[in-house]
Amino acid sequence: MAAIRDYKTALDFTKSLPRPDGLSVQELMDSKIRGGLTYNDFLILPGLVDFASSEVSLQTKLTRNITLNIPLVSSPMDTVTESEMATFMALLGGIGFIHHNCTPEDQADMVRRVKNYENGFINNPIVISPTTTVGEAKSMKEKYGFAGFPVTTDGKRNAKLVGVITSRDIQFVEDNSLLVQDVMTKNPVTGAQGITLSEGNEILKKIKKGRLLVVDEKGNLVSMLSRTDLMKNQNYPLASKSANTKQLLCGASIGTMDADKERLRLLVKAGLDVVILDSSQGNSIFELNMLKWVKESFPGLEVIAGNVVTREQAANLIAAGADGLRIGMGTGSICITQEVMACGRPQGTAVYNVCEFANQFGVPCMADGGVQNIGHITKALALGSSTVMMGGMLAGTTESPGEYFYQDGKRLKAYRGMGSIDAMQKTGTKGNASTSRYFSESDSVLVAQGVSGAVVDKGSIKKFIPYLYNGLQHSCQDIGCRSLTLLKNNVQRGKVRFEFRTASAQLEGGVHNLHSYEKRLHN
Amino acid sequence: MSAAPLDYKKALEHLKTYSSKDGLSVQELMDSTTRGGLTYNDFLVLPGLVNFPSSAVSLQTKLTKKITLNTPFVSSPMDTVTEADMAIYMALLGGIGFIHHNCTPKEQASMVKKVKMFENGFINSPIVISPTTTVGEVKVMKRKFGFSGFPVTEDGKCPGKLVGLVTSRDIQFLEDDSLVVSEVMTKNPVTGIKGITLKEGNEILKQTKKGKLLIVDDNGNLVSMLSRADLMKNQNYPLASKSATTKQLLCGAAIGTIEADKERLRLLVEAGLDVVILDSSQGNSVFQLNMIKWIKETFPDLEIIAGNVATREQAANLIAAGADGLRIGMGSGSICITQEVMACGRPQGTAVYNVCQFANQFGVPCMADGGVQNIGHITKALALGSSTVMMGGMLAGTTESPGEYFYKDGKRLKAYRGMGSIDAMQKTGNKGNASTSRYFSESDSVLVAQGVSGAVVDKGSIKKFIPYLYNGLQHSCQDIGCESLTSLKENVQNGEVRFEFRTASAQLEGGVHNLHSYEKRLYN
């Protein structure tokens, strides 16, 4: 045995070694040696922790011109993203992409709902007219569970406000045939359109009323603030908002057929910020042509093109002007493309190779598919992607479309691939999401590239996204990077190191040798 | 921090600065010194550029040196997969079926004849009655068969001299069941001359407003029949595999390599056989080499597919002996236990790649036989160099496969068994030698199984399933960016089409995962 080294020289000794411990990302992802990898096939080695996890910035780019505070995106699938999901994804700092397996009008409506959402303000208050009877107002109270109705000249919103009626106005009125105008509170407290939530809150505090009616310059009712809602409202400091209008950011997907041009017009009118050109194989002349058309017709609109899994696919879309790329083919939990089409790529390798190329052009990439947990998100980001798109992870939440049902004693929601026969058959003449995504619009036999299934109730994303956020901060802390930008730079420079996991090492990394256990991911 | 981003318009130029295209070439992928022997699930094909609709993709391919098919689909010569019905519909749908030989030579020949004689729309074996059949008997037949349009011939056989036709209108209101058919039948029914096309027959039916058109030869003998009801049901089969001269459907069959198989083959050739498979689990044997030479001398026009092989050396012997096609696979079939019991075999991806890489240089088309479970596997087999793909288990349990459906555990099933299973080997009589000779077991005192016997779930008709495979394969080629199977194979060879190896975890990722429950509907 050689003499033992002096412990004080440990750091110097490290520097004298030919290479740092572990593998660089380039060594890890050399598919000639190791094949195509997925997230489970490797780990990131820990670095030095010299900051609190709460300091970690997760700010990232969605596209060339859109920056988000968290790298999380919801997928344009009809069991994942409609306006509710898109609203809360944006409030929580991410963004949702509204699916297009519906008519253009329906999709535009959903976009509009997200854009018009104002946290704390009720934009669609239920309004009554002066000639409504007290009896009717009482039955409305029963129906809605509250009784604070603004009164306008014609009983509609955006008309002249003439009063407000609350339970105190009708509670002891016995004559149900009386009209609202006889009993309502005239000259209610109003705020001028444009006031902020905190100003409105101040007014409510001062006047000790339950409601603040917001009117425009002409005295027309535009929205309402309610004391009870205010109390319920959380703060959403990370919310994704457009810089000038302060509205929430909203995305949507469209196909690459001619009819999609008209669809996009409606979406843009509704205020769309970013569009995804939705195709399982994005490197097609249909998409390249659409990309050029969109860039010419709507130069202010950000376009995410895809999906791609190779450098060559990416190059075509980047050269055609894509503002972002979406990466993944056949790795989603409900996707059987790899089985049926023989085509696709393990997601880790796909993300690495596409991002390595696209990032040189400043085109941010979105890793789409196969993400099952926080670790996968960290890995997707470390491999170069700027955002991570989730489908199955967000399915079964309160904000996803569809009703819960019970099966095997479990509370479930439907979740299906857009390439499933179910989704393709739902597709009408104008809702072309599924068939056009898979180039199937003229097929006599529909060839499924997805399945239809169910996932367990996951609760609200208002809890789940913050869990992912905190978890991701901790993950970056372990690796020793205090921002996503730093993580990506240090991976590229070989400072963040990796290790490949054999099949047994993957088993070792999971829970093992317990008789039984319960896996609670967050409180 | 990183440098300023490159100009996006230079993306295509920048691509050229990389030393190779993204992913692996087929040669890199299939290098078994680094990656071992691969099967279909071990790798993926990477997507290319889509600049054509999927319906434009041509799936035309070669079965043998001289036979071209419009689809690369072939059904396996197994007694639970291919008899006449399967072979007929495989050919109609653009593929071909190989009739098994686990039966007497005569039975096999009559199945071949049935395929060759099949004319879409024509009923070639109509149920015929004689003039002395009683009305009562006809009424019983009507109930039994569910229809009552029976041609009447002198001797009650087909072919036989046509004398009339009995339909339900002739017997409906007759109360005297002892009357004979000759007293009530319609004499001089509408006839067509043998050789008329389906379209012409259809025209006559339209004009005469009758339900049946009887086809007779020059001597007035009934040979077949056209039925209005069937015509309405008939689909078009634009891809059908037909011989250029006779317009008959193409039919294949398998034989063994023992002496008795020479006589068997004579009967099959007489029945009109187009292509024969020399059926052996290990094709590189003197028995097979001798058989190829004998056939080439005796039936120079018959196309021969030799096999099975899994190595270049095996292939070389058979190619040199004159094989017109090769069948590749050893132990990868779903019911096959050869690899376990014999220690011999090869992962199918690697077998297909190595044999095809060699055989294609000689213009000998190869058939990938075994282990194909879905459309993706078919694409991969073709990308690795094979020209056709043989299916056994994938076609078992369809309406057209032999055997009856039965119920078990609430599921509708059909039997499916390996030809090396004890069941199949014991069925083998002294003349039906498929199973024992395939595995060189004809003189064994103890039969050593190389297959199992099982059941598969009802898959419906191949009239729906093959078009599903067809459309799916077109989509697959579209994703890869190749407009024909020929260009797929060329682009794989020249390194344009790229691949990626999948780790075990990547394979899990590629499948359905993390759902509470799901339903997998493959087509509508």
Short mmCIF file of N, CA and C in Angstrom, two decimals, chain B residues 290-387:
data_model
loop_
_atom_site.label_atom_id
_atom_site.label_comp_id
_atom_site.label_asym_id
_atom_site.label_seq_id
_atom_site.Cartn_x
_atom_site.Cartn_y
_atom_site.Cartn_z
N ASN B 290 -30.96 -30.96 -51.53
CA ASN B 290 -31.31 -31.92 -52.58
C ASN B 290 -32.71 -31.67 -53.13
N MET B 291 -33.64 -31.37 -52.22
CA MET B 291 -35.01 -31.13 -52.63
C MET B 291 -35.10 -29.93 -53.56
N ILE B 292 -34.38 -28.86 -53.24
CA ILE B 292 -34.39 -27.68 -54.11
C ILE B 292 -33.94 -28.06 -55.51
N LYS B 293 -32.84 -28.81 -55.59
CA LYS B 293 -32.31 -29.18 -56.90
C LYS B 293 -33.31 -30.04 -57.66
N TRP B 294 -33.93 -30.98 -56.97
CA TRP B 294 -34.92 -31.85 -57.63
C TRP B 294 -36.08 -31.02 -58.16
N ILE B 295 -36.58 -30.11 -57.34
CA ILE B 295 -37.73 -29.30 -57.77
C ILE B 295 -37.35 -28.43 -58.97
N LYS B 296 -36.17 -27.82 -58.90
CA LYS B 296 -35.77 -26.93 -59.99
C LYS B 296 -35.66 -27.70 -61.30
N GLU B 297 -35.26 -28.98 -61.22
CA GLU B 297 -35.22 -29.79 -62.43
C GLU B 297 -36.61 -30.22 -62.88
N THR B 298 -37.44 -30.62 -61.91
CA THR B 298 -38.73 -31.20 -62.23
C THR B 298 -39.78 -30.15 -62.58
N PHE B 299 -39.83 -29.07 -61.81
CA PHE B 299 -40.83 -28.01 -62.03
C PHE B 299 -40.11 -26.68 -62.18
N PRO B 300 -39.48 -26.46 -63.32
CA PRO B 300 -38.63 -25.26 -63.44
C PRO B 300 -39.39 -23.95 -63.24
N ASP B 301 -40.70 -23.95 -63.44
CA ASP B 301 -41.44 -22.69 -63.30
C ASP B 301 -41.91 -22.40 -61.89
N LEU B 302 -41.85 -23.39 -61.06
CA LEU B 302 -42.37 -23.20 -59.70
C LEU B 302 -41.36 -22.40 -58.86
N GLU B 303 -41.86 -21.38 -58.18
CA GLU B 303 -40.98 -20.58 -57.33
C GLU B 303 -40.80 -21.30 -55.99
N ILE B 304 -39.57 -21.29 -55.50
CA ILE B 304 -39.26 -22.00 -54.26
C ILE B 304 -38.76 -21.03 -53.19
N ILE B 305 -39.40 -21.10 -52.04
CA ILE B 305 -38.87 -20.36 -50.90
C ILE B 305 -38.25 -21.37 -49.95
N ALA B 306 -36.97 -21.21 -49.69
CA ALA B 306 -36.26 -22.16 -48.85
C ALA B 306 -36.06 -21.57 -47.46
N GLY B 307 -35.85 -22.47 -46.49
CA GLY B 307 -35.61 -21.98 -45.13
C GLY B 307 -35.98 -23.03 -44.10
N ASN B 308 -36.06 -22.70 -42.84
CA ASN B 308 -35.72 -21.37 -42.36
C ASN B 308 -34.23 -21.23 -42.12
N VAL B 309 -33.77 -19.99 -42.20
CA VAL B 309 -32.38 -19.69 -41.92
C VAL B 309 -32.29 -18.50 -40.99
N ALA B 310 -31.18 -18.38 -40.33
CA ALA B 310 -30.94 -17.23 -39.45
C ALA B 310 -29.52 -16.71 -39.58
N THR B 311 -28.72 -17.36 -40.43
CA THR B 311 -27.34 -16.87 -40.63
C THR B 311 -27.03 -16.76 -42.11
N ARG B 312 -26.02 -15.98 -42.38
CA ARG B 312 -25.51 -15.75 -43.72
C ARG B 312 -25.06 -17.07 -44.35
N GLU B 313 -24.37 -17.92 -43.56
CA GLU B 313 -23.83 -19.17 -44.09
C GLU B 313 -24.96 -20.11 -44.51
N GLN B 314 -25.99 -20.21 -43.69
CA GLN B 314 -27.14 -21.03 -44.08
C GLN B 314 -27.72 -20.54 -45.39
N ALA B 315 -27.90 -19.20 -45.44
CA ALA B 315 -28.50 -18.58 -46.62
C ALA B 315 -27.68 -18.88 -47.87
N ALA B 316 -26.36 -18.80 -47.74
CA ALA B 316 -25.49 -18.97 -48.91
C ALA B 316 -25.71 -20.32 -49.57
N ASN B 317 -25.80 -21.37 -48.78
CA ASN B 317 -26.04 -22.70 -49.34
C ASN B 317 -27.34 -22.76 -50.14
N LEU B 318 -28.39 -22.22 -49.56
CA LEU B 318 -29.70 -22.30 -50.21
C LEU B 318 -29.76 -21.43 -51.46
N ILE B 319 -29.13 -20.26 -51.38
CA ILE B 319 -29.10 -19.38 -52.55
C ILE B 319 -28.35 -20.07 -53.69
N ALA B 320 -27.21 -20.69 -53.34
CA ALA B 320 -26.39 -21.36 -54.36
C ALA B 320 -27.15 -22.53 -54.97
N ALA B 321 -28.02 -23.16 -54.19
CA ALA B 321 -28.79 -24.30 -54.71
C ALA B 321 -29.93 -23.85 -55.60
N GLY B 322 -30.23 -22.54 -55.62
CA GLY B 322 -31.24 -22.03 -56.55
C GLY B 322 -32.53 -21.52 -55.92
N ALA B 323 -32.53 -21.29 -54.62
CA ALA B 323 -33.75 -20.80 -53.96
C ALA B 323 -34.19 -19.46 -54.57
N ASP B 324 -35.51 -19.29 -54.76
CA ASP B 324 -36.06 -18.04 -55.31
C ASP B 324 -36.44 -17.06 -54.21
N GLY B 325 -36.37 -17.54 -52.98
CA GLY B 325 -36.69 -16.69 -51.84
C GLY B 325 -36.23 -17.41 -50.59
N LEU B 326 -36.05 -16.63 -49.51
CA LEU B 326 -35.63 -17.25 -48.25
C LEU B 326 -36.61 -16.88 -47.15
N ARG B 327 -36.74 -17.78 -46.20
CA ARG B 327 -37.61 -17.56 -45.05
C ARG B 327 -36.71 -17.52 -43.82
N ILE B 328 -36.83 -16.41 -43.08
CA ILE B 328 -35.88 -16.17 -41.99
C ILE B 328 -36.54 -16.25 -40.63
N GLY B 329 -35.95 -17.01 -39.74
CA GLY B 329 -36.44 -17.03 -38.36
C GLY B 329 -36.22 -18.38 -37.73
N MET B 330 -35.75 -18.35 -36.51
CA MET B 330 -35.57 -19.60 -35.79
C MET B 330 -35.86 -19.36 -34.32
N GLY B 331 -37.02 -19.84 -33.91
CA GLY B 331 -37.33 -19.79 -32.48
C GLY B 331 -37.94 -18.50 -32.00
N SER B 332 -38.36 -17.61 -32.91
CA SER B 332 -38.90 -16.34 -32.43
C SER B 332 -40.42 -16.27 -32.51
N GLY B 333 -41.06 -17.30 -33.04
CA GLY B 333 -42.52 -17.33 -33.09
C GLY B 333 -43.13 -17.40 -31.69
N SER B 334 -44.38 -16.94 -31.57
CA SER B 334 -44.99 -16.85 -30.24
C SER B 334 -45.23 -18.21 -29.61
N ILE B 335 -45.39 -19.26 -30.44
CA ILE B 335 -45.67 -20.58 -29.91
C ILE B 335 -44.45 -21.47 -29.98
N CYS B 336 -43.29 -20.86 -30.24
CA CYS B 336 -42.09 -21.62 -30.52
C CYS B 336 -41.18 -21.68 -29.30
N ILE B 337 -40.68 -22.88 -28.96
CA ILE B 337 -39.75 -22.98 -27.83
C ILE B 337 -38.40 -23.53 -28.29
N THR B 338 -38.14 -23.41 -29.57
CA THR B 338 -36.89 -23.93 -30.13
C THR B 338 -35.67 -23.34 -29.43
N GLN B 339 -35.68 -22.02 -29.20
CA GLN B 339 -34.50 -21.40 -28.59
C GLN B 339 -34.25 -21.96 -27.21
N GLU B 340 -35.34 -22.27 -26.50
CA GLU B 340 -35.19 -22.81 -25.15
C GLU B 340 -34.69 -24.24 -25.20
N VAL B 341 -35.34 -25.06 -26.05
CA VAL B 341 -35.07 -26.49 -26.03
C VAL B 341 -33.81 -26.85 -26.81
N MET B 342 -33.60 -26.16 -27.92
CA MET B 342 -32.51 -26.53 -28.81
C MET B 342 -31.25 -25.69 -28.60
N ALA B 343 -31.35 -24.65 -27.84
CA ALA B 343 -30.24 -23.71 -27.62
C ALA B 343 -29.88 -23.00 -28.91
N CYS B 344 -30.63 -23.25 -29.94
CA CYS B 344 -30.29 -22.77 -31.26
C CYS B 344 -31.34 -21.74 -31.71
N GLY B 345 -30.90 -20.79 -32.49
CA GLY B 345 -31.81 -19.76 -32.95
C GLY B 345 -31.07 -18.44 -32.99
N ARG B 346 -31.81 -17.35 -33.17
CA ARG B 346 -31.16 -16.04 -33.19
C ARG B 346 -32.24 -14.98 -32.97
N PRO B 347 -31.91 -13.94 -32.23
CA PRO B 347 -32.88 -12.85 -32.12
C PRO B 347 -33.28 -12.38 -33.52
N GLN B 348 -34.55 -12.17 -33.71
CA GLN B 348 -35.08 -12.04 -35.06
C GLN B 348 -34.56 -10.81 -35.81
N GLY B 349 -34.41 -9.68 -35.11
CA GLY B 349 -33.92 -8.48 -35.80
C GLY B 349 -32.54 -8.74 -36.41
N THR B 350 -31.68 -9.30 -35.62
CA THR B 350 -30.31 -9.58 -36.07
C THR B 350 -30.31 -10.64 -37.18
N ALA B 351 -31.17 -11.65 -37.04
CA ALA B 351 -31.25 -12.69 -38.08
C ALA B 351 -31.70 -12.07 -39.40
N VAL B 352 -32.76 -11.29 -39.35
CA VAL B 352 -33.29 -10.67 -40.56
C VAL B 352 -32.23 -9.79 -41.21
N TYR B 353 -31.58 -8.97 -40.40
CA TYR B 353 -30.59 -8.05 -40.95
C TYR B 353 -29.45 -8.80 -41.65
N ASN B 354 -28.91 -9.78 -40.98
CA ASN B 354 -27.73 -10.45 -41.54
C ASN B 354 -28.05 -11.29 -42.77
N VAL B 355 -29.16 -12.01 -42.73
CA VAL B 355 -29.52 -12.83 -43.89
C VAL B 355 -29.87 -11.94 -45.08
N CYS B 356 -30.68 -10.91 -44.85
CA CYS B 356 -31.11 -10.04 -45.95
C CYS B 356 -29.92 -9.29 -46.54
N GLN B 357 -29.05 -8.84 -45.66
CA GLN B 357 -27.90 -8.07 -46.12
C GLN B 357 -27.13 -8.90 -47.15
N PHE B 358 -27.09 -10.22 -46.93
CA PHE B 358 -26.39 -11.12 -47.85
C PHE B 358 -27.28 -11.45 -49.07
N ALA B 359 -28.49 -11.91 -48.79
CA ALA B 359 -29.35 -12.42 -49.87
C ALA B 359 -29.73 -11.32 -50.87
N ASN B 360 -29.95 -10.10 -50.37
CA ASN B 360 -30.39 -9.03 -51.27
C ASN B 360 -29.34 -8.72 -52.34
N GLN B 361 -28.09 -9.03 -52.03
CA GLN B 361 -27.04 -8.81 -53.03
C GLN B 361 -27.21 -9.73 -54.22
N PHE B 362 -27.93 -10.86 -54.00
CA PHE B 362 -28.17 -11.81 -55.08
C PHE B 362 -29.57 -11.68 -55.66
N GLY B 363 -30.29 -10.62 -55.21
CA GLY B 363 -31.65 -10.44 -55.70
C GLY B 363 -32.60 -11.52 -55.20
N VAL B 364 -32.27 -12.13 -54.08
CA VAL B 364 -33.17 -13.15 -53.51
C VAL B 364 -33.99 -12.51 -52.38
N PRO B 365 -35.31 -12.34 -52.61
CA PRO B 365 -36.13 -11.68 -51.59
C PRO B 365 -36.27 -12.55 -50.34
N CYS B 366 -36.35 -11.91 -49.19
CA CYS B 366 -36.45 -12.65 -47.93
C CYS B 366 -37.75 -12.34 -47.21
N MET B 367 -38.20 -13.35 -46.48
CA MET B 367 -39.44 -13.26 -45.72
C MET B 367 -39.08 -13.36 -44.24
N ALA B 368 -39.49 -12.36 -43.46
CA ALA B 368 -39.21 -12.40 -42.02
C ALA B 368 -40.33 -13.20 -41.36
N ASP B 369 -39.98 -14.32 -40.76
CA ASP B 369 -40.99 -15.25 -40.25
C ASP B 369 -40.84 -15.40 -38.75
N GLY B 370 -41.84 -14.89 -38.01
CA GLY B 370 -41.85 -15.13 -36.58
C GLY B 370 -41.60 -13.89 -35.75
N GLY B 371 -42.32 -13.77 -34.65
CA GLY B 371 -42.05 -12.72 -33.70
C GLY B 371 -42.69 -11.38 -34.00
N VAL B 372 -43.45 -11.32 -35.09
CA VAL B 372 -44.09 -10.05 -35.45
C VAL B 372 -45.41 -9.92 -34.68
N GLN B 373 -45.55 -8.84 -33.91
CA GLN B 373 -46.73 -8.70 -33.06
C GLN B 373 -47.58 -7.50 -33.42
N ASN B 374 -47.06 -6.59 -34.19
CA ASN B 374 -47.81 -5.38 -34.48
C ASN B 374 -47.23 -4.71 -35.72
N ILE B 375 -47.87 -3.62 -36.14
CA ILE B 375 -47.44 -2.96 -37.36
C ILE B 375 -45.99 -2.50 -37.27
N GLY B 376 -45.62 -1.97 -36.10
CA GLY B 376 -44.25 -1.49 -35.95
C GLY B 376 -43.22 -2.57 -36.23
N HIS B 377 -43.50 -3.77 -35.76
CA HIS B 377 -42.58 -4.88 -36.02
C HIS B 377 -42.46 -5.16 -37.52
N ILE B 378 -43.58 -5.04 -38.22
CA ILE B 378 -43.56 -5.27 -39.67
C ILE B 378 -42.66 -4.24 -40.34
N THR B 379 -42.86 -2.97 -39.99
CA THR B 379 -42.02 -1.91 -40.54
C THR B 379 -40.54 -2.21 -40.28
N LYS B 380 -40.25 -2.62 -39.05
CA LYS B 380 -38.85 -2.85 -38.69
C LYS B 380 -38.27 -4.02 -39.49
N ALA B 381 -39.06 -5.10 -39.65
CA ALA B 381 -38.59 -6.25 -40.42
C ALA B 381 -38.26 -5.81 -41.84
N LEU B 382 -39.11 -4.97 -42.42
CA LEU B 382 -38.89 -4.50 -43.78
C LEU B 382 -37.68 -3.56 -43.85
N ALA B 383 -37.58 -2.69 -42.84
CA ALA B 383 -36.45 -1.77 -42.81
C ALA B 383 -35.13 -2.53 -42.70
N LEU B 384 -35.15 -3.66 -42.02
CA LEU B 384 -33.92 -4.44 -41.86
C LEU B 384 -33.59 -5.23 -43.11
N GLY B 385 -34.44 -5.16 -44.13
CA GLY B 385 -34.08 -5.75 -45.41
C GLY B 385 -35.01 -6.83 -45.94
N SER B 386 -35.98 -7.27 -45.13
CA SER B 386 -36.84 -8.32 -45.65
C SER B 386 -37.85 -7.71 -46.63
N SER B 387 -38.36 -8.56 -47.53
CA SER B 387 -39.30 -8.07 -48.54
C SER B 387 -40.73 -8.36 -48.14
#
